[in-house]
Amino acid sequence: MRNQLVNIIKSEFKIWSYYSHINRELATRNIKNMPFLRWPDHSPCIEGNLFMLSLFGDGLSMQIKGGTLRTYAYNISHLIRFCYKNRINITDLTDNWFTLFISGLQVNKDGLGIRIRSNNQILKIGRACIKFLLFIGDFHSLKNFIGKDNYNSILLKEIRIVVGRDRKNNPIIKYYWHHEAFPNPDTKKKRHPIADIAVVGIKSSIRSNKDSKLVKRNSVLLQSYFQTGARRSEVLWLKVKDVMDASKLLDQGIQFPTLRLITLKRQDLVPERFVPVPRTLIVNLIDYIGTTRKRIIKNCGIKIDHDFVFVSHTSGQPLDPDTLSTYMIMWAKQAGITEPAFLHLIRHLFITETLIRLIIQHELNNKDEFRKTLVNNENFKLQLQEWTGHTRLSSLDIYIDLAFADLAGKTKTLNNVAAGASIEVVKDNIDIIISKCIKNTMTKAEALSFKKIVEAFSLDIGYPISSDVDSC
């Protein structure tokens, strides 16, 4: 788009990082997917791109279409456009100019007179712009440009909030910058886990597709979200090697094989986690990889396999996150679902059920006991972080409430909860088998695949059965 101020560098582009005295050469870093900022006249925005490089140096993600850096780029592009339109240098901004900028974000409306941005969106843009302006002030050594002291051109207020407590019960304090022009946050809406009726409807829509290959891919894809609790892009970053590594654990008789996931929204040096999953999911993934995916890669003429598990059936390339969101909307609409049906709500469901499992495992009676265990038991904390991919465990509060509400008046055991995940995978496969039997399209290969699923299920629930799969 011509009016877009942000472009993503799609080529294998490298920049220098440092000079290696050992190798006597410049070390480089790949910046593919880095956002590139322009002014509206298409000239490069030097300060904006230097800011991107500084964020890149801080370890912010560029993994999915630019990742967190892309979000920052789009947020500060509003300020870049504002400065260009008003013919003012970024370094000449004052408190009045910044107030006018924020006010302009609030009054923008669409053709129906509805505000384009929520207050929370404006706050995200405003805070990103403050971070950008602080960088500019530091880069140009402008001591009176922006800050909390009265002599600054742009006046900020430092806000201090308690986000949790450490093991010694000391408050964990977070600081952030605020400006008087910022609107109040929107009323916080509680998002509950995806409703059962929405799940049933979406699965029904998937099975109704006449293309059996798409039915298999989409069913296994949806199962992967339910059984891992991964974020939208994390499942799509799953590699064939990850599944094969998990399958080796099946051969070793491991009760809960773990699946490696890339963890997004992390700035540390361990951007991965290992999530325990039912054997049935691993068997389903292996079946999809060895049949449907293998044919798609071959038919699309892809000579060097990119190794991503979930692929487009038209191009053979990795499935795009935005495409998947479109699918979810389409499936829900097709099923007549009016309940919210976002992929992230599946993650809500997974985290709630994970907490239920831990509550039962550690025999915790109420929310206070749970939080106390979270503070005092390091293994408990690490296990929770590993399974959910959360860095700030204070963000789990809403799930803790939901978990205890779900357990109220019920008797559940750890085996019940663990078996429940495997049962869901088997139910999905049974529904597909029934659909194929009705249409008389069942093949021997599919029958053999289902037999393997049943065997995996029997191990998941602790009642192993033996059968000769070749006898079908």
XYZ file of C-alpha atoms in Angstrom:
472
model
C 0.000 0.000 0.000
C 1.350 3.401 -1.022
C 0.251 5.160 2.182
C 1.870 2.565 4.427
C 4.862 3.867 6.370
C 6.076 0.417 7.444
C 7.623 -2.223 5.210
C 9.005 -5.579 6.316
C 12.456 -6.589 5.062
C 11.739 -9.967 3.467
C 15.154 -10.777 2.023
C 18.064 -12.433 3.839
C 19.551 -9.054 4.741
C 22.467 -8.781 7.174
C 23.947 -5.910 9.178
C 27.232 -5.699 11.036
C 27.160 -6.498 14.733
C 30.730 -6.216 16.046
C 34.333 -6.732 15.019
C 35.752 -10.128 15.991
C 39.397 -9.791 17.021
C 39.711 -13.576 16.979
C 38.515 -14.024 13.385
C 39.640 -10.540 12.351
C 36.401 -9.817 10.582
C 33.036 -8.174 11.087
C 30.376 -10.381 12.655
C 26.928 -9.907 11.107
C 23.323 -10.496 12.139
C 20.399 -11.421 9.927
C 17.608 -8.839 10.077
C 15.063 -10.548 7.845
C 11.544 -9.514 8.999
C 12.798 -6.245 10.502
C 10.379 -3.324 9.929
C 11.655 -0.445 7.787
C 10.064 2.965 8.429
C 9.514 5.712 5.859
C 8.135 9.228 5.862
C 4.933 9.787 3.837
C 7.130 11.108 0.971
C 8.779 7.613 0.913
C 12.157 8.834 2.206
C 13.629 6.672 5.007
C 12.857 7.764 8.566
C 16.360 7.655 10.059
C 15.305 8.049 13.708
C 12.541 5.465 13.334
C 14.886 2.873 11.846
C 17.554 3.535 14.461
C 14.867 2.927 17.086
C 14.035 -0.405 15.422
C 17.713 -1.379 15.591
C 17.852 -0.488 19.289
C 14.786 -2.658 19.990
C 16.364 -5.450 17.955
C 19.465 -5.119 20.128
C 17.263 -5.454 23.216
C 16.142 -8.862 21.964
C 12.573 -8.084 20.893
C 11.004 -10.645 18.568
C 10.836 -10.394 14.763
C 9.765 -14.004 14.264
C 6.280 -13.635 12.785
C 6.065 -10.930 10.109
C 8.231 -8.642 12.198
C 6.857 -9.703 15.588
C 6.983 -7.200 18.447
C 9.162 -4.844 16.389
C 6.416 -4.652 13.779
C 3.912 -3.636 16.474
C 6.246 -0.873 17.664
C 6.805 0.285 14.073
C 3.087 0.617 13.336
C 2.468 2.367 16.649
C 5.149 5.031 16.154
C 4.220 5.472 12.470
C 1.215 7.508 13.679
C 3.588 10.038 15.257
C 5.833 10.075 12.173
C 2.812 10.851 9.986
C 1.648 13.538 12.447
C 5.035 15.302 12.373
C 5.172 15.171 8.574
C 1.640 16.529 8.197
C 2.352 19.413 10.595
C 5.820 20.088 9.128
C 7.600 19.712 12.428
C 10.812 17.866 13.254
C 10.417 15.060 15.769
C 13.031 16.759 17.964
C 10.956 19.979 17.986
C 7.895 18.347 19.548
C 6.538 20.006 22.686
C 3.986 19.020 25.294
C 1.260 20.880 23.380
C 2.140 19.119 20.133
C 2.128 15.702 21.833
C -1.234 16.489 23.469
C -2.642 17.426 20.050
C -1.299 14.171 18.605
C -2.976 12.013 21.272
C -6.234 13.990 20.955
C -6.213 13.370 17.210
C -6.000 9.623 17.766
C -9.149 9.810 19.899
C -11.319 11.739 17.435
C -10.646 9.612 14.336
C -13.883 7.913 13.236
C -14.992 5.615 10.441
C -17.745 6.227 7.883
C -20.425 5.266 10.409
C -19.158 7.739 12.988
C -17.677 5.029 15.212
C -14.286 5.626 16.815
C -11.524 3.796 14.988
C -9.456 3.113 18.109
C -10.314 2.076 21.643
C -8.725 3.837 24.609
C -6.478 0.830 25.188
C -5.217 1.002 21.597
C -4.460 4.714 22.031
C -2.573 3.969 25.250
C -0.443 1.365 23.462
C 0.339 3.825 20.662
C 1.071 6.621 23.144
C 3.402 4.515 25.301
C 5.275 3.214 22.251
C 5.711 6.811 21.061
C 7.032 7.866 24.478
C 9.616 5.075 24.316
C 10.531 6.274 20.814
C 10.867 9.902 21.955
C 12.985 8.889 24.960
C 15.282 7.071 22.534
C 15.492 10.169 20.311
C 16.252 12.384 23.298
C 19.050 10.048 24.322
C 20.376 9.606 20.769
C 20.572 13.363 20.109
C 21.644 14.148 23.711
C 18.595 16.403 24.209
C 18.598 16.768 27.984
C 15.469 18.960 28.104
C 13.431 17.117 25.475
C 11.286 14.596 27.380
C 11.077 13.483 31.001
C 9.386 13.939 34.371
C 11.056 17.218 35.377
C 9.211 20.492 34.705
C 11.926 21.903 32.450
C 11.312 19.221 29.754
C 9.540 20.119 26.510
C 7.371 17.008 26.845
C 6.362 16.392 30.440
C 5.851 12.837 31.679
C 4.682 11.287 34.908
C 6.253 8.099 36.282
C 3.640 5.580 37.421
C 4.522 2.877 39.945
C 2.361 -0.256 40.262
C 2.717 -3.511 42.200
C 2.353 -6.468 39.813
C 2.970 -9.276 42.312
C 5.193 -10.497 45.134
C 8.465 -12.407 45.201
C 9.345 -15.476 47.306
C 10.045 -13.296 50.344
C 6.667 -11.581 49.910
C 8.317 -8.338 48.818
C 6.335 -6.351 46.245
C 7.379 -6.648 42.599
C 7.153 -3.112 41.255
C 6.727 -2.091 37.628
C 7.292 1.454 36.401
C 5.860 3.011 33.257
C 5.535 6.465 31.744
C 2.257 8.360 31.578
C 1.200 11.587 29.863
C -1.684 13.815 30.941
C -3.263 13.580 27.469
C -3.666 9.798 27.725
C -7.286 8.591 28.020
C -8.461 6.328 30.831
C -8.161 2.606 30.062
C -11.224 0.805 28.737
C -13.237 -1.244 31.187
C -11.476 -4.564 31.562
C -13.467 -7.374 29.958
C -13.083 -10.869 31.321
C -12.606 -13.363 28.535
C -13.756 -16.807 29.529
C -12.497 -20.006 27.890
C -14.091 -20.948 24.587
C -17.637 -22.263 25.056
C -18.453 -25.938 24.452
C -21.099 -25.005 21.869
C -18.495 -23.051 19.882
C -16.063 -25.987 19.981
C -18.716 -28.436 18.754
C -19.779 -26.078 15.959
C -16.253 -25.409 14.705
C -15.357 -29.110 14.670
C -18.567 -29.844 12.781
C -17.676 -27.188 10.179
C -14.227 -28.714 9.718
C -15.667 -32.212 9.163
C -18.186 -30.919 6.613
C -15.430 -30.051 4.119
C -15.520 -32.321 1.061
C -11.720 -32.384 0.848
C -10.615 -35.181 3.203
C -7.031 -33.858 3.242
C -8.211 -30.488 4.563
C -10.392 -32.245 7.136
C -7.349 -34.127 8.417
C -5.085 -31.074 8.493
C -7.608 -28.772 10.137
C -8.645 -31.393 12.701
C -5.051 -32.075 13.768
C -4.339 -28.340 13.725
C -7.238 -27.611 16.069
C -6.248 -30.537 18.315
C -2.750 -29.053 18.568
C -4.173 -25.818 19.975
C -6.401 -27.618 22.473
C -3.663 -29.959 23.696
C -0.746 -27.487 23.890
C -2.433 -24.200 24.808
C -0.064 -22.512 22.382
C -0.500 -19.017 21.001
C -1.739 -18.630 17.434
C 1.688 -18.447 15.776
C 3.396 -20.919 18.128
C 1.547 -23.956 16.725
C 2.255 -22.794 13.172
C 5.978 -22.720 14.042
C 5.877 -26.404 14.969
C 8.488 -28.361 12.995
C 8.405 -31.950 11.752
C 11.586 -32.561 13.770
C 9.761 -31.491 16.957
C 7.060 -34.104 16.334
C 9.598 -36.812 15.511
C 11.534 -36.040 18.690
C 8.292 -36.389 20.662
C 7.541 -39.700 18.916
C 10.870 -41.087 20.198
C 9.559 -40.514 23.713
C 6.574 -42.734 22.823
C 8.975 -45.530 21.918
C 10.722 -45.077 25.282
C 7.437 -45.564 27.129
C 7.358 -42.030 28.571
C 3.952 -41.497 30.187
C 3.560 -37.882 29.064
C 5.642 -37.154 25.932
C 6.566 -33.490 25.559
C 6.305 -31.383 22.439
C 8.742 -28.541 21.814
C 7.155 -25.154 21.119
C 8.742 -21.846 20.184
C 7.660 -19.364 22.877
C 6.694 -15.940 21.604
C 6.549 -12.772 23.742
C 9.828 -13.715 25.409
C 12.959 -11.576 25.451
C 15.201 -14.077 27.230
C 17.628 -16.582 25.763
C 15.260 -19.568 26.121
C 12.549 -18.928 23.516
C 11.159 -22.458 23.746
C 9.252 -24.690 26.106
C 8.296 -28.368 26.306
C 4.621 -29.110 26.879
C 3.324 -32.566 27.921
C 0.701 -33.829 25.462
C -1.377 -37.008 25.022
C 0.132 -39.833 22.977
C -2.927 -39.630 20.749
C -1.936 -36.149 19.557
C 1.588 -37.282 18.636
C 0.195 -40.269 16.707
C -2.244 -37.991 14.865
C 0.527 -35.538 13.965
C 2.786 -38.336 12.685
C -0.068 -39.699 10.564
C -0.763 -36.250 9.058
C 2.947 -35.630 8.365
C 3.456 -39.038 6.741
C 0.372 -38.906 4.524
C -1.358 -35.604 3.796
C 1.583 -33.245 4.322
C 3.982 -35.489 2.407
C 1.706 -35.487 -0.662
C 1.164 -31.709 -0.525
C 4.912 -30.989 -0.378
C 5.494 -33.346 -3.321
C 2.574 -32.072 -5.436
C 3.584 -28.428 -4.914
C 7.073 -29.170 -6.193
C 8.892 -28.043 -3.061
C 12.412 -29.433 -3.441
C 13.849 -28.218 -0.122
C 11.391 -29.001 2.677
C 10.976 -26.052 5.090
C 10.047 -28.575 7.840
C 6.982 -26.684 9.125
C 4.223 -29.140 10.049
C 1.143 -27.224 8.933
C 1.164 -26.147 5.299
C -1.104 -24.500 2.758
C -2.657 -27.121 0.482
C -2.353 -24.826 -2.541
C 1.246 -23.625 -2.196
C 2.851 -26.067 0.225
C 4.247 -23.103 2.160
C 3.835 -22.722 5.956
C 0.304 -21.790 6.972
C -0.065 -18.071 7.704
C -1.391 -16.940 11.145
C -3.798 -14.434 9.579
C -5.154 -17.145 7.270
C -5.880 -19.320 10.284
C -7.784 -16.498 11.999
C -9.860 -16.141 8.828
C -10.574 -19.885 8.947
C -11.793 -19.621 12.549
C -14.205 -16.832 11.610
C -15.405 -18.833 8.596
C -15.921 -22.056 10.596
C -17.815 -20.249 13.344
C -20.015 -18.419 10.825
C -20.695 -21.629 8.921
C -21.820 -23.310 12.158
C -24.008 -20.343 13.124
C -21.933 -19.725 16.257
C -22.635 -16.426 17.992
C -20.340 -17.167 20.953
C -16.764 -15.767 20.778
C -14.583 -18.294 18.938
C -11.010 -16.998 18.866
C -7.927 -19.188 18.985
C -6.773 -17.353 22.101
C -9.901 -18.534 23.935
C -8.696 -22.102 23.356
C -5.498 -21.075 25.148
C -7.661 -19.755 28.013
C -9.314 -23.174 28.240
C -5.971 -24.994 28.241
C -4.487 -22.812 30.987
C -7.608 -23.217 33.142
C -7.463 -27.015 32.780
C -3.708 -26.995 33.462
C -4.319 -25.165 36.723
C -7.035 -27.675 37.640
C -4.492 -30.466 37.119
C -1.961 -28.726 39.378
C -4.577 -27.948 42.042
C -5.499 -31.632 42.228
C -1.874 -32.817 42.052
C -0.759 -30.565 44.937
C -4.026 -30.944 46.905
C -4.668 -27.206 47.115
C -7.946 -26.162 48.709
C -8.327 -22.500 47.776
C -6.851 -19.587 45.835
C -4.699 -18.394 48.733
C -3.030 -21.804 49.060
C -2.400 -21.834 45.318
C -0.746 -18.401 45.349
C 1.316 -19.315 48.422
C 2.567 -22.470 46.688
C 3.340 -20.403 43.609
C 5.523 -18.052 45.662
C 7.273 -20.687 47.804
C 7.656 -23.671 45.481
C 10.175 -22.959 42.716
C 9.504 -26.253 40.869
C 5.773 -25.536 40.883
C 6.446 -22.074 39.443
C 8.819 -23.368 36.753
C 6.382 -26.110 35.763
C 3.597 -23.575 35.346
C 5.802 -21.257 33.291
C 6.933 -24.162 31.111
C 3.406 -25.352 30.341
C 1.786 -21.973 29.774
C 4.630 -19.875 28.354
C 3.797 -17.050 30.799
C 6.649 -14.943 32.165
C 4.536 -12.891 34.591
C 2.615 -15.359 36.719
C 0.460 -12.537 38.105
C -1.379 -12.651 34.772
C -2.685 -16.104 35.752
C -4.990 -14.695 38.462
C -8.108 -14.825 36.287
C -7.380 -18.482 35.408
C -6.898 -19.394 39.073
C -10.377 -18.020 39.790
C -11.860 -19.964 36.861
C -10.110 -23.195 37.896
C -11.439 -23.139 41.470
C -14.888 -22.158 40.193
C -14.825 -25.188 37.882
C -13.780 -27.518 40.717
C -16.441 -26.246 43.127
C -18.774 -29.082 44.086
C -17.016 -31.591 41.815
C -14.803 -34.568 42.507
C -11.943 -34.885 40.057
C -8.774 -36.942 40.135
C -5.487 -36.337 38.360
C -6.131 -39.377 36.167
C -9.532 -37.981 35.148
C -7.992 -34.700 34.018
C -5.055 -36.324 32.208
C -7.320 -38.822 30.427
C -9.743 -36.062 29.430
C -7.238 -34.533 27.006
C -6.681 -37.854 25.255
C -10.421 -38.563 25.126
C -10.995 -35.294 23.231
C -8.505 -36.309 20.531
C -10.108 -39.753 20.159
C -13.614 -38.245 20.005
C -12.501 -36.005 17.138
C -11.168 -39.013 15.246
C -14.323 -41.030 15.881
C -16.464 -38.194 14.515
C -14.362 -38.088 11.348
C -14.573 -41.899 10.991
C -18.372 -41.820 11.387
C -18.615 -39.084 8.757
C -16.510 -41.150 6.351
C -18.545 -44.300 7.003
C -21.759 -42.423 6.214
C -20.219 -41.187 2.946
C -18.695 -44.645 2.317
C -15.253 -43.073 1.793
C -13.322 -44.929 4.500
C -9.999 -46.395 3.327
C -7.893 -49.188 4.808
C -5.060 -46.720 5.527
C -7.441 -44.536 7.524
C -8.711 -47.550 9.452
C -5.126 -48.500 10.325
C -4.427 -44.927 11.440
C -7.436 -44.984 13.722
C -6.311 -48.289 15.205
C -2.995 -46.665 16.147
C -4.899 -43.798 17.760
C -6.880 -46.285 19.877
C -3.652 -47.992 20.971
C -2.155 -44.630 21.962
C -5.343 -43.790 23.831
C -5.190 -47.050 25.784
C -1.684 -46.105 26.957
C -2.809 -42.572 27.842
C -5.493 -43.898 30.168
C -3.266 -46.632 31.618
C -4.944 -49.689 30.051
C -2.555 -50.887 27.316
C -3.978 -53.180 24.664
C -2.057 -55.161 22.107
C -3.166 -55.600 18.536
C -1.696 -56.420 15.177
C -2.316 -53.323 13.068
C -1.452 -55.237 9.909
C -4.361 -57.624 10.416
C -7.019 -55.146 9.273
